[in-house]
Tab-separated table of C-alpha atoms and ligand atoms in Angstrom:
chain	number	residue	atom	x	y	z
A	29	MET	CA	198.208	86.190	48.977
A	30	ALA	CA	199.660	82.846	47.936
A	31	THR	CA	197.456	79.841	48.581
A	32	ALA	CA	198.215	77.143	51.112
A	33	THR	CA	199.230	73.742	49.842
A	34	ALA	CA	201.129	71.104	51.808
A	35	ALA	CA	200.049	72.031	55.298
A	36	GLN	CA	196.378	72.375	54.461
A	37	THR	CA	196.195	68.901	53.045
A	38	ALA	CA	198.312	67.319	55.784
A	39	GLN	CA	196.346	65.266	58.279
A	40	PRO	CA	196.881	65.945	61.962
A	41	ALA	CA	197.825	62.864	63.959
A	42	ALA	CA	195.165	63.000	66.661
A	43	GLU	CA	191.524	64.067	66.626
A	44	SER	CA	191.286	67.820	66.491
A	45	ALA	CA	189.486	69.930	69.059
A	46	PRO	CA	187.123	72.553	67.628
A	47	ILE	CA	187.918	76.222	68.169
A	48	PRO	CA	184.840	78.441	68.205
A	49	ASN	CA	184.092	80.405	65.040
A	50	VAL	CA	187.065	79.233	63.029
A	51	SER	CA	187.870	76.286	60.797
A	52	LYS	CA	191.224	74.574	60.659
A	53	ASP	CA	191.756	75.939	57.161
A	54	GLU	CA	191.107	79.481	58.260
A	55	LEU	CA	193.431	79.159	61.219
A	56	ILE	CA	196.171	77.922	58.910
A	57	LYS	CA	195.426	80.775	56.518
A	58	PHE	CA	195.851	83.268	59.379
A	59	TYR	CA	199.123	81.629	60.358
A	60	ARG	CA	200.465	81.839	56.809
A	61	GLU	CA	199.360	85.420	56.262
A	62	MET	CA	200.795	86.702	59.524
A	63	LEU	CA	204.013	84.791	59.010
A	64	LEU	CA	204.381	86.184	55.505
A	65	ILE	CA	204.170	89.716	56.881
A	66	ARG	CA	206.658	88.992	59.639
A	67	ARG	CA	209.231	87.310	57.414
A	68	PHE	CA	208.786	89.968	54.746
A	69	GLU	CA	209.412	92.711	57.295
A	70	GLU	CA	212.440	90.926	58.718
A	71	LYS	CA	213.850	90.679	55.207
A	72	ALA	CA	213.097	94.350	54.545
A	73	GLY	CA	214.991	95.173	57.751
A	74	GLN	CA	217.976	93.172	56.478
A	75	LEU	CA	217.936	94.809	53.046
A	76	TYR	CA	217.755	98.185	54.732
A	77	GLY	CA	220.787	97.295	56.826
A	78	MET	CA	222.623	96.322	53.655
A	79	GLY	CA	221.894	99.714	52.137
A	80	LEU	CA	219.599	98.272	49.467
A	81	ILE	CA	216.581	100.153	50.799
A	82	GLY	CA	216.890	103.881	51.305
A	83	GLY	CA	214.719	106.553	52.863
A	84	PHE	CA	212.027	105.788	55.402
A	85	CYS	CA	210.997	102.261	56.258
A	86	HIS	CA	208.501	101.476	59.016
A	87	LEU	CA	208.079	97.829	59.951
A	88	TYR	CA	204.811	96.223	61.042
A	89	ILE	CA	206.281	93.394	63.138
A	90	GLY	CA	204.046	92.660	66.146
A	91	GLN	CA	200.928	94.151	64.574
A	92	GLU	CA	200.228	91.378	62.043
A	93	ALA	CA	196.962	90.154	63.576
A	94	VAL	CA	195.322	93.541	63.062
A	95	VAL	CA	195.354	93.637	59.304
A	96	VAL	CA	195.080	89.879	58.794
A	97	GLY	CA	192.016	89.690	61.062
A	98	LEU	CA	190.324	92.651	59.435
A	99	GLU	CA	191.069	91.531	55.893
A	100	ALA	CA	189.260	88.299	56.774
A	101	ALA	CA	186.135	90.397	57.347
A	102	THR	CA	186.267	92.085	53.930
A	103	GLU	CA	184.691	91.167	50.626
A	104	GLU	CA	186.107	91.607	47.145
A	105	GLY	CA	185.893	95.260	46.165
A	106	ASP	CA	186.195	96.659	49.674
A	107	LYS	CA	188.861	99.335	49.982
A	108	ARG	CA	191.718	100.073	52.316
A	109	VAL	CA	193.950	103.056	52.990
A	110	THR	CA	196.635	103.393	55.629
A	111	SER	CA	199.711	105.230	56.876
A	112	TYR	CA	203.408	104.788	56.099
A	113	ARG	CA	203.464	101.540	58.137
A	114	ASP	CA	201.924	99.848	55.166
A	115	HIS	CA	203.763	96.732	53.973
A	116	GLY	CA	201.566	94.392	56.015
A	117	HIS	CA	198.383	95.941	54.650
A	118	MET	CA	199.567	95.447	51.103
A	119	LEU	CA	200.505	91.820	51.609
A	120	ALA	CA	197.304	91.063	53.491
A	121	CYS	CA	195.088	92.467	50.745
A	122	GLY	CA	196.775	90.263	48.186
A	123	MET	CA	199.412	92.504	46.639
A	124	ASP	CA	202.474	90.682	45.357
A	125	ALA	CA	205.434	90.450	47.736
A	126	ARG	CA	207.816	90.926	44.818
A	127	GLY	CA	206.241	94.196	43.725
A	128	VAL	CA	206.236	95.515	47.281
A	129	MET	CA	209.851	94.559	47.940
A	130	ALA	CA	211.012	95.958	44.601
A	131	GLU	CA	209.347	99.244	45.461
A	132	LEU	CA	211.273	99.289	48.724
A	133	THR	CA	214.533	98.904	46.816
A	134	GLY	CA	213.445	101.598	44.340
A	135	ARG	CA	213.277	99.345	41.291
A	136	GLU	CA	211.225	99.323	38.124
A	137	GLY	CA	209.362	96.166	39.189
A	138	GLY	CA	207.915	97.963	42.221
A	139	TYR	CA	204.267	98.970	42.563
A	140	SER	CA	205.159	102.622	41.907
A	141	LYS	CA	207.880	101.741	39.388
A	142	GLY	CA	210.469	102.380	42.086
A	143	LYS	CA	209.558	106.031	42.438
A	144	GLY	CA	207.396	105.866	45.546
A	145	GLY	CA	209.291	103.759	48.055
A	146	SER	CA	207.989	102.270	51.280
A	147	MET	CA	205.308	104.866	51.993
A	148	HIS	CA	203.867	105.418	48.531
A	149	MET	CA	202.411	102.338	46.908
A	150	PHE	CA	198.976	101.787	45.437
A	151	SER	CA	197.057	98.996	43.755
A	152	LYS	CA	193.846	99.682	41.918
A	153	GLU	CA	193.375	95.947	41.374
A	154	ARG	CA	193.515	95.204	45.103
A	155	HIS	CA	191.714	98.441	46.072
A	156	PHE	CA	194.685	99.636	48.095
A	157	TYR	CA	194.852	103.424	48.194
A	158	GLY	CA	198.223	103.898	49.914
A	159	GLY	CA	200.617	104.351	51.807
A	160	HIS	CA	200.521	107.974	53.253
A	161	GLY	CA	203.441	109.719	54.913
A	162	ILE	CA	201.483	112.610	56.376
A	163	VAL	CA	200.135	111.494	59.734
A	164	ALA	CA	196.312	111.093	59.571
A	165	ALA	CA	196.038	112.325	55.966
A	166	GLN	CA	194.595	108.947	55.011
A	167	VAL	CA	191.622	109.348	57.351
A	168	PRO	CA	189.662	111.937	55.323
A	169	ILE	CA	190.789	110.111	52.179
A	170	GLY	CA	189.141	106.992	53.608
A	171	ALA	CA	185.949	108.959	54.230
A	172	GLY	CA	186.151	110.221	50.649
A	173	LEU	CA	186.491	106.717	49.253
A	174	ALA	CA	183.458	105.694	51.279
A	175	PHE	CA	181.573	108.753	50.005
A	176	ALA	CA	182.202	107.596	46.432
A	177	ASP	CA	180.951	104.106	47.230
A	178	LYS	CA	177.852	105.427	48.932
A	179	TYR	CA	177.169	107.689	45.943
A	180	LEU	CA	177.582	104.768	43.576
A	181	GLY	CA	175.465	102.557	45.828
A	182	ASN	CA	177.828	99.630	45.309
A	183	GLY	CA	177.710	98.239	48.865
A	184	ARG	CA	181.465	98.526	49.359
A	185	VAL	CA	183.151	99.332	52.679
A	186	THR	CA	186.420	101.221	53.213
A	187	PHE	CA	188.899	100.479	55.983
A	188	ALA	CA	190.853	103.589	57.013
A	189	TYR	CA	193.746	102.611	59.287
A	190	PHE	CA	195.623	105.080	61.476
A	191	GLY	CA	197.691	105.171	64.657
A	192	ASP	CA	197.158	106.333	68.226
A	193	GLY	CA	199.279	109.383	67.451
A	194	ALA	CA	197.245	110.181	64.359
A	195	ALA	CA	194.093	109.857	66.465
A	196	ASN	CA	194.967	113.199	68.089
A	197	GLN	CA	194.872	115.055	64.782
A	198	GLY	CA	192.085	117.495	64.001
A	199	GLN	CA	191.314	116.165	60.543
A	200	VAL	CA	190.307	112.810	62.066
A	201	TYR	CA	187.395	114.528	63.811
A	202	GLU	CA	186.357	116.475	60.752
A	203	ALA	CA	186.256	113.144	58.926
A	204	TYR	CA	184.241	111.564	61.778
A	205	ASN	CA	181.723	114.370	61.664
A	206	MET	CA	181.112	114.160	57.938
A	207	ALA	CA	181.190	110.373	57.864
A	208	GLN	CA	178.438	110.120	60.465
A	209	LEU	CA	176.433	112.990	58.989
A	210	TRP	CA	176.391	111.277	55.600
A	211	ALA	CA	176.304	107.710	56.996
A	212	LEU	CA	179.412	106.749	55.045
A	213	PRO	CA	180.426	103.071	54.931
A	214	VAL	CA	183.869	103.494	56.490
A	215	VAL	CA	185.513	101.573	59.302
A	216	PHE	CA	187.958	103.803	61.137
A	217	VAL	CA	190.645	101.486	62.476
A	218	ILE	CA	192.837	102.939	65.193
A	219	GLU	CA	195.926	100.740	65.442
A	220	ASN	CA	196.832	101.630	69.000
A	221	ASN	CA	200.389	100.316	69.325
A	222	GLN	CA	200.881	102.561	72.364
A	223	TYR	CA	203.508	104.804	70.808
A	224	ALA	CA	203.736	107.596	68.284
A	225	MET	CA	207.431	107.641	67.416
A	226	GLY	CA	208.967	107.996	70.902
A	227	THR	CA	205.835	109.311	72.625
A	228	SER	CA	203.705	106.894	74.630
A	229	VAL	CA	199.938	107.361	74.747
A	230	LYS	CA	200.283	108.285	78.406
A	231	ARG	CA	202.367	111.282	77.442
A	232	SER	CA	200.165	112.447	74.575
A	233	THR	CA	196.585	112.487	75.857
A	234	MET	CA	194.329	112.242	78.897
A	235	SER	CA	191.625	110.697	76.716
A	236	ARG	CA	193.007	107.216	76.149
A	237	THR	CA	189.953	105.254	75.140
A	238	TYR	CA	190.253	106.491	71.595
A	239	TRP	CA	187.252	104.672	70.178
A	240	GLU	CA	184.920	106.400	72.647
A	241	ARG	CA	185.739	109.761	71.126
A	242	GLY	CA	183.417	108.772	68.283
A	243	ALA	CA	180.495	109.121	70.697
A	244	ALA	CA	180.777	112.903	70.346
A	245	TYR	CA	179.627	112.397	66.739
A	246	GLY	CA	177.249	109.516	67.436
A	247	ILE	CA	179.604	106.930	65.937
A	248	ALA	CA	179.509	103.400	67.315
A	249	GLY	CA	182.693	101.497	68.023
A	250	GLU	CA	184.592	99.163	70.269
A	251	GLU	CA	187.984	98.182	71.581
A	252	VAL	CA	189.569	94.980	70.302
A	253	ASP	CA	192.467	92.771	71.377
A	254	GLY	CA	194.796	93.238	68.432
A	255	MET	CA	197.056	90.344	69.378
A	256	ASP	CA	194.192	87.881	68.860
A	257	VAL	CA	193.422	87.486	65.179
A	258	LEU	CA	190.092	85.758	65.883
A	259	ALA	CA	188.904	88.617	68.063
A	260	VAL	CA	189.988	91.079	65.379
A	261	LYS	CA	188.117	89.238	62.652
A	262	ALA	CA	184.959	89.038	64.763
A	263	ALA	CA	185.089	92.771	65.493
A	264	GLY	CA	185.765	93.438	61.821
A	265	GLN	CA	182.648	91.512	60.888
A	266	ARG	CA	180.534	93.542	63.307
A	267	ALA	CA	181.980	96.750	61.865
A	268	VAL	CA	181.417	95.700	58.261
A	269	GLU	CA	177.866	94.587	58.973
A	270	HIS	CA	177.167	97.952	60.565
A	271	CYS	CA	178.555	99.822	57.553
A	272	ARG	CA	176.899	97.656	54.914
A	273	SER	CA	173.532	97.976	56.622
A	274	GLY	CA	173.654	101.705	55.898
A	275	ALA	CA	174.127	102.676	59.556
A	276	GLY	CA	177.224	104.757	58.820
A	277	PRO	CA	180.805	104.565	60.078
A	278	TYR	CA	182.207	102.403	62.856
A	279	ILE	CA	185.348	102.767	64.960
A	280	LEU	CA	187.598	99.892	65.938
A	281	GLU	CA	190.359	100.664	68.399
A	282	VAL	CA	192.687	97.726	68.034
A	283	LYS	CA	195.153	97.328	70.887
A	284	THR	CA	198.442	96.172	69.477
A	285	TYR	CA	202.210	96.597	69.848
A	286	ARG	CA	205.132	97.159	67.545
A	287	TYR	CA	208.249	95.191	68.354
A	288	ARG	CA	210.669	97.222	66.276
A	289	GLY	CA	211.503	100.888	66.383
A	290	HIS	CA	209.221	103.518	64.889
A	291	SER	CA	211.302	103.440	61.710
A	292	MET	CA	214.725	102.056	60.906
A	293	SER	CA	216.283	104.932	62.811
A	294	ASP	CA	214.930	104.858	66.341
A	295	PRO	CA	216.989	105.462	69.488
A	296	ALA	CA	214.632	103.132	71.472
A	297	LYS	CA	215.047	105.209	74.629
A	298	TYR	CA	211.356	105.571	75.372
A	299	ARG	CA	210.596	102.025	76.533
A	300	THR	CA	212.475	99.226	78.231
A	301	ARG	CA	213.748	96.084	76.567
A	302	GLU	CA	211.845	94.138	79.214
A	303	GLU	CA	208.561	95.691	78.097
A	304	VAL	CA	209.151	94.592	74.502
A	305	GLN	CA	210.381	91.155	75.569
A	306	LYS	CA	207.338	90.578	77.764
A	307	MET	CA	204.998	91.398	74.895
A	308	LYS	CA	206.846	89.037	72.549
A	309	GLU	CA	206.810	86.224	75.066
A	310	GLU	CA	203.285	86.577	76.342
A	311	ARG	CA	201.200	88.105	73.556
A	312	ASP	CA	202.754	87.288	70.219
A	313	PRO	CA	199.904	87.022	67.669
A	314	ILE	CA	201.614	84.381	65.533
A	315	GLU	CA	202.568	82.218	68.491
A	316	HIS	CA	198.961	82.453	69.618
A	317	VAL	CA	197.689	80.886	66.396
A	318	ARG	CA	200.548	78.426	66.290
A	319	SER	CA	199.656	77.222	69.739
A	320	MET	CA	195.954	76.917	68.845
A	321	LEU	CA	196.906	74.832	65.811
A	322	LEU	CA	199.167	72.540	67.803
A	323	THR	CA	197.164	72.119	70.982
A	324	GLY	CA	193.944	71.625	69.013
A	325	ASN	CA	195.700	69.000	66.877
A	326	HIS	CA	194.910	70.939	63.710
A	327	ALA	CA	198.510	70.781	62.573
A	328	THR	CA	201.730	69.079	63.521
A	329	GLU	CA	205.119	70.688	64.025
A	330	ASP	CA	206.070	69.291	60.620
A	331	ASP	CA	203.050	70.888	58.946
A	332	LEU	CA	204.017	74.246	60.376
A	333	LYS	CA	207.640	73.795	59.386
A	334	ALA	CA	206.473	73.171	55.813
A	335	ILE	CA	204.533	76.440	55.886
A	336	ASP	CA	207.552	78.243	57.322
A	337	ARG	CA	209.653	76.965	54.422
A	338	GLU	CA	207.071	78.031	51.851
A	339	ILE	CA	206.890	81.538	53.301
A	340	LYS	CA	210.658	81.819	53.423
A	341	GLU	CA	210.742	80.842	49.769
A	342	ILE	CA	208.212	83.556	48.812
A	343	VAL	CA	210.173	86.188	50.737
A	344	ASN	CA	213.565	85.128	49.378
A	345	GLU	CA	212.201	85.203	45.878
A	346	ALA	CA	210.798	88.691	46.487
A	347	ALA	CA	214.195	89.833	47.763
A	348	GLU	CA	215.957	88.396	44.716
A	349	PHE	CA	213.475	90.082	42.403
A	350	SER	CA	213.939	93.373	44.245
A	351	LYS	CA	217.687	93.210	43.673
A	352	GLU	CA	217.548	92.072	40.058
A	353	SER	CA	214.869	94.435	38.840
A	354	PRO	CA	216.558	97.442	37.159
A	355	GLU	CA	216.368	100.963	38.485
A	356	PRO	CA	213.711	103.086	36.770
A	357	ASP	CA	214.776	104.647	33.490
A	358	VAL	CA	215.608	108.356	33.500
A	359	SER	CA	212.655	108.912	31.142
A	360	GLU	CA	210.391	107.966	34.096
A	361	LEU	CA	211.405	111.154	35.893
A	362	TRP	CA	208.552	113.025	34.249
A	363	THR	CA	205.840	110.344	34.209
A	364	ASP	CA	203.023	110.053	36.784
A	365	ILE	CA	203.773	113.551	38.073
A	366	VAL	CA	201.060	115.995	39.036
A	367	ALA	CA	202.359	119.469	38.264
B	15	TPP	C1	201.409	115.802	59.910
B	15	TPP	C2	202.607	115.079	60.381
B	15	TPP	N1	203.147	115.390	61.574
B	15	TPP	C3	204.236	114.739	62.035
B	15	TPP	C4	204.816	113.748	61.272
B	15	TPP	C5	206.014	112.979	61.816
B	15	TPP	N2	205.569	111.670	62.265
B	15	TPP	C6	205.722	110.589	61.472
B	15	TPP	S1	205.089	109.221	62.174
B	15	TPP	C7	204.629	110.024	63.564
B	15	TPP	C8	203.989	109.290	64.692
B	15	TPP	C9	202.641	108.712	64.394
B	15	TPP	O1	202.314	107.719	65.333
B	15	TPP	P1	201.031	106.804	65.237
B	15	TPP	O2	199.929	107.572	64.605
B	15	TPP	O3	200.781	106.256	66.580
B	15	TPP	O4	201.427	105.659	64.214
B	15	TPP	P2	202.510	104.502	64.354
B	15	TPP	O5	203.802	105.046	63.818
B	15	TPP	O6	202.597	104.106	65.768
B	15	TPP	O7	202.037	103.399	63.462
B	15	TPP	C10	204.979	111.370	63.470
B	15	TPP	C11	204.731	112.357	64.515
B	15	TPP	C12	204.234	113.447	60.016
B	15	TPP	N3	204.729	112.495	59.240
B	15	TPP	N4	203.123	114.098	59.611
B	16	MG	MG1	201.248	104.395	67.335
């Protein structure tokens, strides 16, 4: 993730009011990181509309506080694996916006050399293990990554992210069982955005406190307000501490909301516009931090405008790169293929 400059050094006009458990710098960092994801996703939506991105494309707008809060609880070397709704996770763990965008446009400069697209990117350097299109497939993979770390005794923790829909899949519970049996250092993160494609949680299960299902395997967990980045970070720290202490896995059910459709093709018939509007107006995670920064006198409107400009610049540059980067050479057809 790019580092803050102008806004972090700018002095707020009045004396600033302390906010529990967070410094001004961290609050500004959260603002920048969430804004980067949002602007990146908006740009991806535009490029998709222009026909520059093909195939599937699932935007993370509305859910930014989940991954930004949890990344703040990680240490270098910790791992992450997620679903197809993955652009935010990549940006939050420090992958380059240009490489992500160029992968979306199917270009050589992309993280998978333009051959993977939105759902299939990886970064060994940033310990990002994808990007998985098969619902819940990443959950046992996350347990496997944690198994390797436990075996190596390296103290690392894996974050395995999945949705409320994925949480109804059988392989999740097989992974829970083994993870607890072997005390694997994995945080299972259920990003409960209330919908699985067009199906609301109310229509898919009678057991809607997803994190409590871990109790059947003896796994500890909790529910978290996913629109509050500070609450997410605090829960992430509890989860990581649990895992690093050798106590085994932990489940975080993070209550969140996606503003856009499931993917770029979504009839949007399963919820009302008013429902989405209400969430945007009352619970927006970026507005929440923005308001804390302003009311606590940690930043001025001008400081935040400067950050907005910086982020816009990063995203525009990524978009330019993703258009200019050439398409992969035909010779790449047969590289990186498992036959
Ligand atoms: C095994 C499998 N079944 C069905 C699908 C089709 N599918 C793609 S996304 C999705 C919904 C998943 O919803 P959720 O887990 O809540 O994640 P969200 O999209 O809300 O992030 C479905 C059914 C799939 N990709 N893989
Ligand atoms: Mg969902």
